[in-house]
Amino acid sequence: MELQRGAMAMMDEIEAQAIEADRDAARRMLDEVDGLLNEAAIAAETVRCLSHPTPELLAETAREIAADMRPRLSQWGAWHEEIWAASEALRRALAAGELAAYGWRGEREPKWDNEPWPICRERVPPELLRAPVTLTQTGVVPFPRHHDYPVQYRLLFCGILIDAGELLRIWPAPHSLADAPRIPAKDRKPGRANFTGRPPHKGRDTFIRELVRLALDPDGLPPRPELFRRMIAWCDAELGDDAPGETTIRDWLAAWCPE
């Protein structure tokens, strides 16, 4: 805001200089105003990016703390209250200097993969996050000023990263759920080995072996109606009281001898 007030005051002086026809002085002051307004817009845009949630900032922060936050969003771009509260807590910690954010300066952002030397990130000054500045339509400045180019935005910092260790130091990760209490072996009651349903029929394995024997016979398996009658008779003769019912035999034949 101080930059903008100073720029507006200089605009008044420019008008006075123009009235006196001192064009050179007016041009120099106009360039200086351009710089001030540009700095104000850049600082305001930086504050907006750091203090207001954006999908890009969320994704980058999530990658740094190895936690995918997107399942907590009702939809991409629609913010949940918890995410907003976490974003505000993060901004306050950065503004207080408890956390450090690092980024590339806008004019030094790497543009190509074949950069001749590495460009190091710099720490984002905490003062930027404490500045009560917001970018409004009146704060947008065309760049360059004297050409019919569209409005351009240039961030003071980009590619902002936050150290995961520092985040976990302030906000430790939640503990994993404790394992279910184990019953001592001496207190356990004997139970069935099959916990997914009823135990298999006692005569199932014997039934399968008989089917295999019939299938390996040179004549092969008889037609389904005859096989059904033969297996009923075989179960009654071989399994006795453990013989399965007709419905069970029909289901077994459908499962192991499909037509």
Short mmCIF file of C-alpha atoms in Angstrom, two decimals:
data_model
loop_
_atom_site.label_atom_id
_atom_site.label_comp_id
_atom_site.label_asym_id
_atom_site.label_seq_id
_atom_site.Cartn_x
_atom_site.Cartn_y
_atom_site.Cartn_z
CA MET A 1 0.00 0.00 0.00
CA GLU A 2 2.87 2.40 0.76
CA LEU A 3 4.28 1.74 -2.70
CA GLN A 4 0.93 2.52 -4.29
CA ARG A 5 0.49 5.72 -2.26
CA GLY A 6 3.97 6.85 -3.28
CA ALA A 7 3.21 6.07 -6.89
CA MET A 8 -0.02 8.06 -6.81
CA ALA A 9 1.78 11.04 -5.28
CA MET A 10 4.38 10.90 -8.02
CA MET A 11 1.61 10.83 -10.64
CA ASP A 12 0.48 14.24 -9.36
CA GLU A 13 4.01 15.54 -9.77
CA ILE A 14 4.10 14.13 -13.30
CA GLU A 15 1.02 16.14 -14.20
CA ALA A 16 2.69 19.26 -12.84
CA GLN A 17 5.84 18.54 -14.82
CA ALA A 18 3.79 17.95 -17.97
CA ILE A 19 2.10 21.32 -17.55
CA GLU A 20 5.54 22.93 -17.44
CA ALA A 21 6.42 21.02 -20.63
CA ASP A 22 9.42 19.36 -19.00
CA ARG A 23 8.98 16.17 -21.00
CA ASP A 24 12.32 14.61 -20.07
CA ALA A 25 11.67 14.93 -16.34
CA ALA A 26 8.14 13.59 -16.80
CA ARG A 27 9.44 10.58 -18.73
CA ARG A 28 11.99 9.77 -16.01
CA MET A 29 9.38 10.03 -13.30
CA LEU A 30 6.96 7.91 -15.34
CA ASP A 31 9.55 5.14 -15.57
CA GLU A 32 10.06 5.33 -11.82
CA VAL A 33 6.31 5.10 -11.24
CA ASP A 34 6.18 2.09 -13.53
CA GLY A 35 8.75 0.39 -11.35
CA LEU A 36 6.93 1.22 -8.13
CA LEU A 37 3.57 0.04 -9.40
CA ASN A 38 5.15 -3.08 -10.82
CA GLU A 39 6.75 -3.89 -7.47
CA ALA A 40 3.44 -3.30 -5.71
CA ALA A 41 1.61 -5.63 -8.10
CA ILE A 42 4.29 -8.31 -7.82
CA ALA A 43 4.32 -8.17 -4.01
CA ALA A 44 0.53 -8.26 -3.88
CA GLU A 45 0.33 -11.24 -6.22
CA THR A 46 2.95 -13.06 -4.16
CA VAL A 47 0.99 -12.46 -0.97
CA ARG A 48 -2.16 -13.70 -2.68
CA CYS A 49 -0.47 -16.91 -3.78
CA LEU A 50 0.92 -17.55 -0.32
CA SER A 51 -2.10 -16.54 1.75
CA HIS A 52 -4.94 -17.83 -0.45
CA PRO A 53 -5.26 -21.52 -1.31
CA THR A 54 -4.66 -22.61 -4.89
CA PRO A 55 -4.63 -26.16 -6.26
CA GLU A 56 -1.02 -25.68 -7.37
CA LEU A 57 0.16 -24.59 -3.91
CA LEU A 58 -1.78 -27.41 -2.25
CA ALA A 59 -0.34 -30.01 -4.61
CA GLU A 60 3.20 -28.76 -4.10
CA THR A 61 2.81 -28.69 -0.32
CA ALA A 62 1.26 -32.15 -0.35
CA ARG A 63 4.21 -33.52 -2.29
CA GLU A 64 6.61 -32.01 0.25
CA ILE A 65 4.90 -33.56 3.27
CA ALA A 66 4.26 -36.85 1.45
CA ALA A 67 0.53 -36.69 2.03
CA ASP A 68 -2.17 -36.60 -0.59
CA MET A 69 -4.73 -34.01 0.49
CA ARG A 70 -7.02 -34.33 -2.50
CA PRO A 71 -9.31 -37.00 -0.96
CA ARG A 72 -10.20 -34.39 1.70
CA LEU A 73 -11.61 -32.06 -0.95
CA SER A 74 -15.22 -32.38 -2.02
CA GLN A 75 -14.08 -31.56 -5.55
CA TRP A 76 -10.98 -30.09 -7.14
CA GLY A 77 -11.00 -26.38 -6.34
CA ALA A 78 -13.79 -26.60 -3.77
CA TRP A 79 -12.18 -26.11 -0.39
CA HIS A 80 -13.08 -27.93 2.76
CA GLU A 81 -13.08 -25.93 6.00
CA GLU A 82 -10.30 -28.08 7.47
CA ILE A 83 -8.07 -27.43 4.46
CA TRP A 84 -8.72 -23.70 4.71
CA ALA A 85 -7.87 -23.75 8.42
CA ALA A 86 -4.66 -25.67 7.71
CA SER A 87 -3.73 -23.17 5.00
CA GLU A 88 -4.25 -20.25 7.38
CA ALA A 89 -2.19 -21.98 10.09
CA LEU A 90 0.58 -22.55 7.56
CA ARG A 91 0.50 -18.89 6.49
CA ARG A 92 0.69 -17.70 10.11
CA ALA A 93 3.65 -19.99 10.82
CA LEU A 94 5.46 -18.68 7.74
CA ALA A 95 4.73 -15.06 8.65
CA ALA A 96 6.00 -15.59 12.21
CA GLY A 97 9.24 -17.14 10.97
CA GLU A 98 8.50 -20.52 12.54
CA LEU A 99 8.63 -22.08 9.07
CA ALA A 100 10.77 -21.19 6.08
CA ALA A 101 9.48 -21.12 2.51
CA TYR A 102 11.93 -21.15 -0.38
CA GLY A 103 11.32 -20.25 -4.00
CA TRP A 104 12.82 -18.88 -7.18
CA ARG A 105 12.63 -15.17 -7.80
CA GLY A 106 10.35 -14.39 -10.69
CA GLU A 107 13.10 -12.98 -12.87
CA ARG A 108 15.32 -16.02 -12.19
CA GLU A 109 12.77 -18.77 -12.74
CA PRO A 110 14.37 -21.58 -14.80
CA LYS A 111 12.83 -21.61 -18.26
CA TRP A 112 14.65 -24.48 -19.95
CA ASP A 113 15.88 -27.93 -19.05
CA ASN A 114 19.38 -27.12 -20.28
CA GLU A 115 20.15 -24.30 -17.85
CA PRO A 116 23.94 -23.70 -17.87
CA TRP A 117 24.03 -23.57 -14.05
CA PRO A 118 21.64 -24.50 -11.27
CA ILE A 119 19.38 -21.77 -9.93
CA CYS A 120 19.05 -21.96 -6.17
CA ARG A 121 15.86 -21.15 -4.34
CA GLU A 122 15.87 -18.22 -1.94
CA ARG A 123 13.99 -17.86 1.31
CA VAL A 124 10.73 -15.95 0.98
CA PRO A 125 10.85 -12.99 3.42
CA PRO A 126 8.27 -13.47 6.20
CA GLU A 127 7.35 -9.79 5.78
CA LEU A 128 5.63 -10.63 2.51
CA LEU A 129 3.17 -12.88 4.31
CA ARG A 130 2.43 -10.24 6.95
CA ALA A 131 1.74 -7.51 4.39
CA PRO A 132 -1.98 -6.60 4.32
CA VAL A 133 -2.02 -6.33 0.53
CA THR A 134 -4.44 -7.94 -1.89
CA LEU A 135 -4.36 -7.81 -5.66
CA THR A 136 -7.42 -6.09 -7.09
CA GLN A 137 -8.30 -5.05 -10.60
CA THR A 138 -7.09 -1.51 -9.87
CA GLY A 139 -3.69 -2.89 -8.90
CA VAL A 140 -3.12 -4.65 -12.23
CA VAL A 141 -0.47 -2.90 -14.31
CA PRO A 142 0.04 -3.50 -18.07
CA PHE A 143 3.57 -4.62 -18.90
CA PRO A 144 5.22 -3.14 -20.87
CA ARG A 145 3.29 0.06 -20.39
CA HIS A 146 3.67 1.72 -23.79
CA HIS A 147 2.58 -1.19 -26.00
CA ASP A 148 -0.72 -2.85 -26.68
CA TYR A 149 0.26 -6.10 -24.99
CA PRO A 150 -2.18 -7.98 -22.75
CA VAL A 151 -1.84 -7.65 -19.00
CA GLN A 152 0.95 -9.87 -17.70
CA TYR A 153 1.55 -11.17 -14.21
CA ARG A 154 4.99 -11.81 -12.78
CA LEU A 155 5.42 -13.42 -9.38
CA LEU A 156 8.11 -12.20 -7.05
CA PHE A 157 8.66 -15.84 -6.03
CA CYS A 158 7.61 -19.05 -7.75
CA GLY A 159 8.13 -22.77 -7.22
CA ILE A 160 7.68 -22.36 -3.47
CA LEU A 161 8.75 -25.33 -1.32
CA ILE A 162 8.49 -25.98 2.42
CA ASP A 163 10.70 -28.45 4.27
CA ALA A 164 8.73 -31.52 5.34
CA GLY A 165 10.80 -31.97 8.49
CA GLU A 166 9.93 -28.47 9.66
CA LEU A 167 6.24 -29.09 9.03
CA LEU A 168 6.30 -32.33 11.00
CA ARG A 169 8.19 -30.62 13.81
CA ILE A 170 5.34 -28.13 14.30
CA TRP A 171 2.48 -30.46 13.38
CA PRO A 172 3.53 -34.06 14.10
CA ALA A 173 1.95 -36.76 11.98
CA PRO A 174 -0.99 -38.51 13.66
CA HIS A 175 -0.13 -41.81 15.24
CA SER A 176 -1.28 -44.91 13.41
CA LEU A 177 -4.18 -46.81 14.88
CA ALA A 178 -3.15 -49.21 17.60
CA ASP A 179 -3.34 -52.90 16.78
CA ALA A 180 -6.34 -54.80 18.02
CA PRO A 181 -5.73 -56.39 21.41
CA ARG A 182 -4.50 -59.93 21.10
CA ILE A 183 -6.02 -62.77 23.11
CA PRO A 184 -3.41 -64.84 24.94
CA ALA A 185 -3.03 -68.34 23.55
CA LYS A 186 -4.16 -69.94 26.83
CA ASP A 187 -7.43 -67.96 26.72
CA ARG A 188 -8.29 -68.73 23.11
CA LYS A 189 -11.16 -71.09 22.43
CA PRO A 190 -10.79 -73.73 19.74
CA GLY A 191 -12.74 -72.85 16.63
CA ARG A 192 -13.19 -73.80 13.03
CA ALA A 193 -10.36 -73.18 10.62
CA ASN A 194 -12.74 -71.74 8.06
CA PHE A 195 -13.85 -68.29 9.25
CA THR A 196 -15.53 -67.19 6.00
CA GLY A 197 -18.61 -69.41 6.18
CA ARG A 198 -19.74 -72.95 6.83
CA PRO A 199 -17.04 -75.64 6.85
CA PRO A 200 -16.78 -77.77 3.70
CA HIS A 201 -18.86 -80.94 3.51
CA LYS A 202 -17.15 -83.99 4.94
CA GLY A 203 -17.62 -86.01 1.75
CA ARG A 204 -16.56 -83.28 -0.67
CA ASP A 205 -12.97 -84.43 -1.23
CA THR A 206 -14.04 -88.06 -1.64
CA PHE A 207 -16.70 -86.98 -4.12
CA ILE A 208 -14.10 -85.06 -6.16
CA ARG A 209 -11.75 -88.05 -6.25
CA GLU A 210 -14.56 -90.24 -7.59
CA LEU A 211 -15.32 -87.68 -10.31
CA VAL A 212 -11.65 -87.64 -11.31
CA ARG A 213 -11.59 -91.45 -11.47
CA LEU A 214 -14.66 -91.48 -13.73
CA ALA A 215 -13.21 -88.74 -15.95
CA LEU A 216 -10.00 -90.76 -16.43
CA ASP A 217 -11.96 -93.84 -17.48
CA PRO A 218 -11.48 -94.65 -21.18
CA ASP A 219 -15.21 -94.19 -21.76
CA GLY A 220 -15.17 -90.77 -20.04
CA LEU A 221 -17.96 -89.23 -18.03
CA PRO A 222 -21.50 -90.32 -18.87
CA PRO A 223 -24.17 -87.76 -19.82
CA ARG A 224 -25.22 -85.41 -17.04
CA PRO A 225 -28.54 -87.12 -16.08
CA GLU A 226 -26.85 -90.53 -15.87
CA LEU A 227 -23.86 -89.06 -13.99
CA PHE A 228 -26.21 -87.43 -11.51
CA ARG A 229 -28.03 -90.72 -10.79
CA ARG A 230 -24.72 -92.62 -10.55
CA MET A 231 -23.21 -90.15 -8.08
CA ILE A 232 -26.33 -90.25 -5.87
CA ALA A 233 -26.06 -94.02 -5.69
CA TRP A 234 -22.32 -93.84 -5.07
CA CYS A 235 -22.71 -91.32 -2.21
CA ASP A 236 -25.36 -93.46 -0.52
CA ALA A 237 -23.14 -96.53 -0.80
CA GLU A 238 -19.79 -94.96 0.12
CA LEU A 239 -20.60 -92.08 2.46
CA GLY A 240 -23.56 -93.44 4.35
CA ASP A 241 -24.82 -90.92 6.89
CA ASP A 242 -22.38 -88.30 5.57
CA ALA A 243 -23.84 -88.46 2.05
CA PRO A 244 -24.78 -85.04 0.65
CA GLY A 245 -28.27 -84.23 -0.48
CA GLU A 246 -29.37 -84.16 -4.11
CA THR A 247 -29.18 -80.38 -4.25
CA THR A 248 -25.58 -80.41 -3.03
CA ILE A 249 -24.64 -83.11 -5.55
CA ARG A 250 -26.25 -81.10 -8.36
CA ASP A 251 -24.30 -77.97 -7.29
CA TRP A 252 -21.02 -79.92 -7.13
CA LEU A 253 -21.53 -81.34 -10.60
CA ALA A 254 -22.36 -77.88 -11.98
CA ALA A 255 -19.17 -76.47 -10.41
CA TRP A 256 -16.68 -79.22 -11.31
CA CYS A 257 -18.25 -80.79 -14.40
CA PRO A 258 -19.81 -77.92 -16.35
CA GLU A 259 -21.72 -78.93 -19.44
#
